[in-house]
Amino acid sequence: MNLEGKYIKKLFFLLQNEPKFLVDWFLNKLKILIFLFLFSPFLYINRLLPINKRLHFANFRSERIAHFAMGFYIRYAKVKTKKYNKNCLYCFNKDISNKFLAKKIKEIFFVNRVISYIIIISKILPFLDCLIDREPIMAARDTEGITQKTNLPSIFNNKDERFCHNWLKSYGWQGPNQKIICVHVRDSLYLSKVFDRIEFKKSHWDYHSYRDANIDDFSESITWLIEQGYFVIRTGKYCHKELKIESKSLIDYPFCKDQNDLLDIWLFANCDLVITTGSGIDEISTFYNVPKINVNYLPLSNAQSWAKSLTIPKHLYWSDTKKHLNFDEYMSLNSAKATLDYKNKNIKIKDLSSKEILNITQDGVNYFLKNKEISINDFQITRLFKEHIKQNK
């Protein structure tokens, strides 16, 4: 079959199997063409203006809650601290991972779907790429601690607070006197669900599997927390495994039928402690100064020295010598962003044991919730780490 025949066959297949896809594709291209004629003159006039007078255009990565929240809070903090002073208009991606957060962002920034087409046009036409502000869509971590340098917006009103409190009480929470601990253990189901929903079915969505963990390894710690009188919420939108613990002081949120977009944000912003494997959405807790225990955390170089947290990574071993990596070797893996990177570097990854997770959980509770005095030894070790990091390249 010649090349022309292959394209005809593919087109026939799409017409037969993907009529909605073709209609959406055609309408999208038509909109781009219309906006191209409408906005091109304006965009070039805008381009000629001084930078501080121009309009810039940015896109929040709205289909994934972690990036959505990160882009918003970092941009808000930069605007408030005057580290960002451009005139900028915003849009969301086609899919919205959290409608509550989207509503709050619209109350603070100008957001309109037309901006998405202006961004596309600015990419197509020459000399207009400088109008695109890529920072919000690229936001992944608050590496500078910029969110701690200003008061973040109060996005929860009295109605929101009442709703969340009543929801928690319906599951057995005893009220504000009972501290809430969120346990967030990353697995691959969330990305799988998200990518299946937003036209990324062929994407290699499991490239971050080295960051996944087994919820069963946290059962001992969760049981201990419940015994101490805390109310524990295992968070997440979707997860593979249910917890094998039955308690009136435990919510297995991924398997709740009454999930709510408001709760997804409120829980991380208002709990007393987060135990997490470093999944992105836990950054909301960092923004609101909620202490964190980072467990099975990789890459270690992403740990935030300015945040109120304890961090312990997974075990890393050289596959050939079976020798555990030292601190410098851990920190040198900043470029290892995918599971395949570790394999290519001949490194074997091993999760922390249930006992190790319990030990750091107990340390975190003592320091952050029981206000145990930090030992001189811990201060000395912290100082040594800081000195070592400053000397390292």
Coordinates of C-alpha atoms in Angstrom, one line a residue:
M1 CA 0.0 0.0 0.0
N2 CA 1.4 3.4 -1.0
L3 CA 1.6 6.4 1.4
E4 CA -1.5 8.0 0.1
G5 CA -3.4 4.8 0.6
K6 CA -2.2 4.6 4.2
Y7 CA -3.5 8.1 5.0
I8 CA -6.9 7.4 3.4
K9 CA -7.2 4.2 5.4
K10 CA -6.3 6.1 8.6
L11 CA -8.8 8.9 7.8
F12 CA -11.5 6.3 7.2
F13 CA -10.7 4.6 10.5
L14 CA -11.0 8.0 12.3
L15 CA -14.2 8.8 10.7
Q16 CA -15.6 5.4 11.7
N17 CA -14.3 5.3 15.2
E18 CA -13.5 8.8 16.4
P19 CA -16.2 11.2 15.0
K20 CA -16.3 13.4 18.1
F21 CA -12.5 13.7 18.0
L22 CA -12.6 14.9 14.4
V23 CA -15.4 17.4 15.1
D24 CA -13.5 18.8 18.1
W25 CA -10.3 18.9 16.1
F26 CA -11.9 20.7 13.2
L27 CA -13.7 23.2 15.5
N28 CA -10.5 23.9 17.4
K29 CA -8.6 24.6 14.2
L30 CA -11.4 26.9 13.0
K31 CA -11.3 28.9 16.2
I32 CA -7.5 29.3 15.9
L33 CA -7.9 30.6 12.4
I34 CA -10.6 33.1 13.4
F35 CA -8.6 34.3 16.4
L36 CA -5.5 34.5 14.2
F37 CA -7.2 37.1 12.0
L38 CA -8.8 38.9 15.0
F39 CA -5.9 39.2 17.3
S40 CA -2.7 39.3 15.1
P41 CA -2.7 43.1 14.6
F42 CA -3.3 43.7 18.3
L43 CA -0.5 41.3 19.3
Y44 CA 2.0 43.0 17.1
I45 CA 1.1 46.4 18.4
N46 CA 1.3 44.9 22.0
R47 CA 4.8 43.5 21.1
L48 CA 6.1 47.0 20.2
L49 CA 5.2 48.4 23.7
P50 CA 7.8 48.6 26.5
I51 CA 7.9 45.4 28.5
N52 CA 6.3 46.9 31.6
K53 CA 3.4 48.1 29.4
R54 CA 2.8 44.9 27.4
L55 CA 0.2 42.3 28.1
H56 CA 1.6 38.9 28.7
F57 CA -0.3 35.6 28.6
A58 CA 0.1 32.6 30.8
N59 CA -1.5 29.2 31.2
F60 CA -2.1 27.4 34.6
R61 CA -1.6 23.6 34.3
S62 CA -5.1 22.8 35.5
E63 CA -5.4 19.2 34.7
R64 CA -3.1 18.1 37.5
I65 CA -4.0 19.4 41.0
A66 CA -0.4 19.6 42.2
H67 CA 0.9 21.8 39.3
F68 CA -2.4 23.8 39.3
A69 CA -2.0 24.7 43.0
M70 CA 1.8 25.3 42.6
G71 CA 1.4 27.7 39.7
F72 CA -1.3 29.7 41.4
Y73 CA 0.3 30.1 44.9
I74 CA 3.8 30.9 43.5
R75 CA 2.4 33.4 41.1
Y76 CA 0.3 35.0 43.8
A77 CA 3.3 35.3 46.2
K78 CA 5.5 36.8 43.5
V79 CA 2.8 39.4 42.6
K80 CA 2.3 40.3 46.3
T81 CA 6.1 40.6 47.0
K82 CA 6.5 42.6 43.7
K83 CA 8.9 40.0 42.3
Y84 CA 6.5 39.8 39.3
N85 CA 5.2 43.1 38.0
K86 CA 4.1 42.3 34.4
N87 CA 0.5 42.7 33.1
C88 CA -0.6 39.2 32.6
L89 CA -3.8 37.5 31.5
Y90 CA -4.4 33.8 32.3
C91 CA -6.2 30.7 31.1
F92 CA -6.7 27.1 32.2
N93 CA -6.1 23.9 30.3
K94 CA -9.0 22.1 28.8
D95 CA -9.5 19.9 31.9
I96 CA -9.9 21.2 35.4
S97 CA -8.6 19.0 38.2
N98 CA -10.2 21.0 41.0
K99 CA -13.2 23.3 40.4
F100 CA -13.0 24.9 43.8
L101 CA -9.4 26.0 43.2
A102 CA -10.3 27.2 39.7
K103 CA -13.1 29.3 41.1
K104 CA -10.8 30.9 43.7
I105 CA -8.1 31.6 41.1
K106 CA -10.7 33.4 38.9
E107 CA -11.6 35.7 41.9
I108 CA -7.9 36.8 42.1
F109 CA -6.6 36.8 38.5
F110 CA -8.2 37.5 35.1
V111 CA -8.8 34.0 33.5
N112 CA -10.5 33.4 30.2
R113 CA -10.4 30.5 27.7
V114 CA -9.7 32.9 24.8
I115 CA -6.2 33.5 26.3
S116 CA -5.4 29.8 25.4
Y117 CA -5.9 30.7 21.7
I118 CA -3.8 33.9 22.0
I119 CA -1.0 31.7 23.4
I120 CA -1.2 29.3 20.5
I121 CA -1.2 32.3 18.0
S122 CA 1.8 33.8 19.8
K123 CA 3.7 30.5 19.3
I124 CA 2.8 30.3 15.6
L125 CA 3.5 33.9 14.5
P126 CA 7.1 35.2 14.4
F127 CA 8.4 37.5 17.2
L128 CA 5.5 37.0 19.5
D129 CA 6.9 34.2 21.6
C130 CA 8.2 36.7 24.1
L131 CA 4.6 37.5 25.1
I132 CA 4.1 34.0 26.6
D133 CA 4.8 33.7 30.3
R134 CA 5.6 30.0 30.9
E135 CA 6.3 30.1 34.6
P136 CA 2.8 29.2 35.9
I137 CA 2.5 26.1 33.7
M138 CA 6.0 25.0 34.5
A139 CA 5.7 25.4 38.2
A140 CA 6.8 22.2 40.0
R141 CA 8.4 23.2 43.4
D142 CA 8.7 26.4 45.4
T143 CA 12.4 26.2 45.5
E144 CA 12.9 29.8 46.8
G145 CA 10.3 29.6 49.6
I146 CA 8.6 32.6 48.0
T147 CA 5.2 31.6 49.4
Q148 CA 6.5 32.1 52.9
K149 CA 7.3 35.7 52.3
T150 CA 3.7 37.0 52.1
N151 CA 0.3 36.2 53.5
L152 CA -1.4 33.7 51.2
P153 CA -5.0 34.4 50.1
S154 CA -7.8 33.3 52.5
I155 CA -9.6 31.1 50.0
F156 CA -11.9 29.4 52.6
N157 CA -15.0 31.3 53.8
N158 CA -17.2 30.5 56.8
K159 CA -19.5 28.3 54.7
D160 CA -16.5 26.3 53.4
E161 CA -15.2 25.8 57.0
R162 CA -18.6 24.6 58.2
F163 CA -19.0 22.2 55.3
C164 CA -15.5 20.6 56.0
H165 CA -16.1 20.4 59.7
N166 CA -19.5 18.8 59.3
W167 CA -18.1 16.3 56.8
L168 CA -15.3 15.3 59.1
K169 CA -17.7 14.9 62.1
S170 CA -19.9 12.6 59.9
Y171 CA -16.9 10.3 59.8
G172 CA -16.2 10.4 63.5
W173 CA -13.9 13.4 64.0
Q174 CA -14.4 14.7 67.5
G175 CA -13.9 18.4 66.7
P176 CA -11.0 20.9 66.8
N177 CA -9.5 19.4 69.9
Q178 CA -8.7 16.2 68.0
K179 CA -5.7 16.9 65.8
I180 CA -5.9 15.8 62.1
I181 CA -3.0 14.0 60.3
C182 CA -3.0 13.5 56.6
V183 CA -1.2 10.5 55.2
H184 CA -0.5 10.9 51.4
V185 CA 1.1 7.8 49.8
R186 CA 1.8 8.2 46.1
D187 CA 0.9 5.4 43.6
S188 CA 0.4 5.3 39.9
L189 CA -3.4 5.1 39.7
Y190 CA -3.9 8.9 39.9
L191 CA -1.7 9.7 36.8
S192 CA -3.2 6.7 35.0
K193 CA -6.7 8.0 35.5
V194 CA -5.8 11.6 34.7
F195 CA -3.9 10.7 31.5
D196 CA -6.7 8.4 30.3
R197 CA -9.1 11.3 30.8
I198 CA -7.2 14.1 29.1
E199 CA -6.0 12.5 25.8
F200 CA -2.6 11.3 27.1
K201 CA -3.4 7.6 26.8
K202 CA -0.2 6.9 24.9
S203 CA 2.0 8.9 27.3
H204 CA 4.6 7.1 29.4
W205 CA 2.7 8.2 32.6
D206 CA 4.6 5.7 34.9
Y207 CA 8.0 7.4 34.4
H208 CA 7.8 8.6 38.0
S209 CA 7.1 5.1 39.5
Y210 CA 10.3 5.4 41.5
R211 CA 8.4 7.8 43.7
D212 CA 5.5 5.4 44.4
A213 CA 5.1 3.5 47.7
N214 CA 3.1 0.7 49.2
I215 CA 0.3 1.9 51.6
D216 CA 0.7 -1.3 53.6
D217 CA 4.1 -0.1 54.8
F218 CA 2.4 2.8 56.5
S219 CA -0.2 0.7 58.4
E220 CA 1.9 0.3 61.5
S221 CA 2.4 4.1 61.7
I222 CA -1.3 4.8 61.1
T223 CA -2.3 2.4 63.8
W224 CA 0.2 4.0 66.2
L225 CA -1.2 7.5 65.4
I226 CA -4.8 6.4 66.0
E227 CA -3.7 4.9 69.4
Q228 CA -2.2 8.3 70.3
G229 CA -5.6 9.9 69.8
Y230 CA -5.1 11.5 66.4
F231 CA -7.7 11.5 63.6
V232 CA -6.0 10.1 60.4
I233 CA -7.0 10.8 56.8
R234 CA -5.4 8.8 54.1
T235 CA -5.6 11.3 51.2
G236 CA -5.6 11.0 47.4
K237 CA -8.2 11.0 44.6
Y238 CA -7.5 7.5 43.3
C239 CA -5.4 4.7 44.9
H240 CA -4.9 1.0 44.1
K241 CA -5.1 -0.4 47.6
E242 CA -7.5 0.2 50.4
L243 CA -6.2 0.4 54.0
K244 CA -6.6 -2.8 56.0
I245 CA -7.4 -0.9 59.2
E246 CA -10.8 -0.3 60.7
S247 CA -11.2 2.6 63.1
K248 CA -13.6 5.4 63.9
S249 CA -10.6 7.7 63.8
L250 CA -9.6 6.9 60.2
I251 CA -10.9 8.0 56.7
D252 CA -9.6 6.2 53.6
Y253 CA -10.5 9.1 51.4
P254 CA -9.6 7.7 48.0
F255 CA -12.4 5.2 48.5
C256 CA -15.0 7.6 49.8
K257 CA -18.0 8.2 47.6
D258 CA -18.5 11.7 48.8
Q259 CA -15.2 13.3 47.7
N260 CA -15.3 17.0 47.2
D261 CA -12.9 19.4 45.5
L262 CA -13.1 21.8 48.4
L263 CA -12.0 19.0 50.8
D264 CA -9.1 18.1 48.6
I265 CA -7.6 21.6 49.2
W266 CA -8.9 22.3 52.7
L267 CA -7.5 19.1 54.3
F268 CA -3.9 19.9 53.3
A269 CA -4.2 23.5 54.3
N270 CA -5.9 22.9 57.7
C271 CA -4.5 19.6 59.1
D272 CA -2.0 19.5 61.9
L273 CA 0.6 17.3 60.2
V274 CA 1.2 15.6 56.8
I275 CA 3.1 12.4 56.3
T276 CA 3.8 12.2 52.6
T277 CA 5.9 10.5 50.0
G278 CA 6.3 13.9 48.1
S279 CA 3.4 13.9 45.6
G280 CA 3.0 17.6 44.8
I281 CA -0.4 18.3 46.3
D282 CA 1.3 18.2 49.7
E283 CA 2.9 21.5 48.8
I284 CA -0.4 23.1 49.8
S285 CA 0.5 22.1 53.4
T286 CA 3.9 23.8 53.0
F287 CA 2.3 27.0 51.7
Y288 CA 0.1 27.1 54.9
N289 CA 3.0 26.2 57.3
V290 CA 1.6 22.8 58.1
P291 CA 4.6 20.6 59.1
K292 CA 5.5 17.6 57.0
I293 CA 7.3 14.3 57.3
N294 CA 8.7 13.4 53.9
V295 CA 9.0 9.6 53.7
N296 CA 10.6 7.5 50.9
Y297 CA 11.5 10.9 49.4
L298 CA 13.3 11.1 46.0
P299 CA 15.2 12.9 44.7
L300 CA 16.6 14.0 48.0
S301 CA 17.9 17.2 46.5
N302 CA 14.3 18.4 46.1
A303 CA 13.9 18.6 49.9
Q304 CA 13.2 22.2 51.0
S305 CA 15.5 23.5 53.7
W306 CA 13.2 26.4 54.5
A307 CA 10.1 24.2 55.2
K308 CA 9.1 22.9 58.5
S309 CA 9.8 19.2 57.8
L310 CA 11.6 16.0 58.4
T311 CA 12.9 14.1 55.3
I312 CA 14.0 10.5 54.8
P313 CA 14.7 9.1 51.3
K314 CA 14.3 5.6 50.0
H315 CA 17.4 3.4 50.2
L316 CA 19.6 3.5 47.2
Y317 CA 22.2 0.8 46.5
W318 CA 24.8 0.4 43.7
S319 CA 23.6 -2.7 41.9
D320 CA 27.0 -4.2 41.3
T321 CA 28.6 -3.6 44.7
K322 CA 25.4 -3.7 46.9
K323 CA 26.9 -0.7 48.7
H324 CA 24.5 2.0 50.0
L325 CA 24.9 5.4 48.4
N326 CA 26.4 8.1 50.6
F327 CA 25.0 11.6 51.1
D328 CA 27.0 13.2 48.2
E329 CA 25.9 10.5 45.9
Y330 CA 22.2 11.0 46.9
M331 CA 22.5 14.7 46.2
S332 CA 24.2 14.2 42.9
L333 CA 21.1 12.5 41.6
N334 CA 19.3 15.8 41.0
S335 CA 19.0 15.0 37.3
A336 CA 17.5 11.6 37.9
K337 CA 13.9 12.5 37.2
A338 CA 12.6 9.1 35.9
T339 CA 12.7 5.5 37.0
L340 CA 14.8 4.6 33.9
D341 CA 17.4 7.2 35.0
Y342 CA 18.1 5.2 38.2
K343 CA 18.3 1.9 36.2
N344 CA 20.7 3.5 33.7
K345 CA 22.9 4.6 36.6
N346 CA 23.0 1.1 37.9
I347 CA 21.1 2.0 41.1
K348 CA 18.7 -0.2 42.9
I349 CA 15.8 1.4 44.8
K350 CA 14.5 0.0 48.1
D351 CA 11.5 1.4 50.0
L352 CA 11.8 2.1 53.7
S353 CA 10.6 -0.7 56.0
S354 CA 7.4 -0.3 58.1
K355 CA 9.6 0.1 61.3
E356 CA 11.7 2.9 59.7
I357 CA 8.6 4.7 58.7
L358 CA 7.2 4.3 62.2
N359 CA 10.4 5.7 63.7
I360 CA 10.4 8.9 61.7
T361 CA 6.6 9.3 62.3
Q362 CA 7.2 9.2 66.0
D363 CA 10.1 11.7 65.7
G364 CA 7.8 14.1 63.7
V365 CA 4.9 13.8 66.2
N366 CA 7.3 14.5 69.1
Y367 CA 8.8 17.6 67.4
F368 CA 5.8 19.1 65.6
L369 CA 2.8 18.1 67.7
K370 CA 4.2 17.5 71.2
N371 CA 6.7 20.3 71.0
K372 CA 9.6 18.1 72.2
E373 CA 12.8 20.1 72.6
I374 CA 15.2 19.5 69.7
S375 CA 18.2 17.7 70.9
I376 CA 21.7 19.2 70.8
N377 CA 22.8 16.2 68.7
D378 CA 20.1 17.0 66.1
F379 CA 21.3 20.6 65.9
Q380 CA 24.9 19.5 65.5
I381 CA 24.0 17.1 62.7
T382 CA 21.8 19.8 61.0
R383 CA 24.7 22.2 61.1
L384 CA 27.1 19.6 59.6
F385 CA 24.7 18.9 56.8
K386 CA 24.3 22.6 56.0
E387 CA 28.1 23.1 55.9
H388 CA 28.5 20.0 53.7
I389 CA 25.8 21.2 51.3
K390 CA 27.3 24.7 51.0
Q391 CA 30.8 23.2 50.1
N392 CA 29.3 20.8 47.6
K393 CA 29.0 21.8 43.9

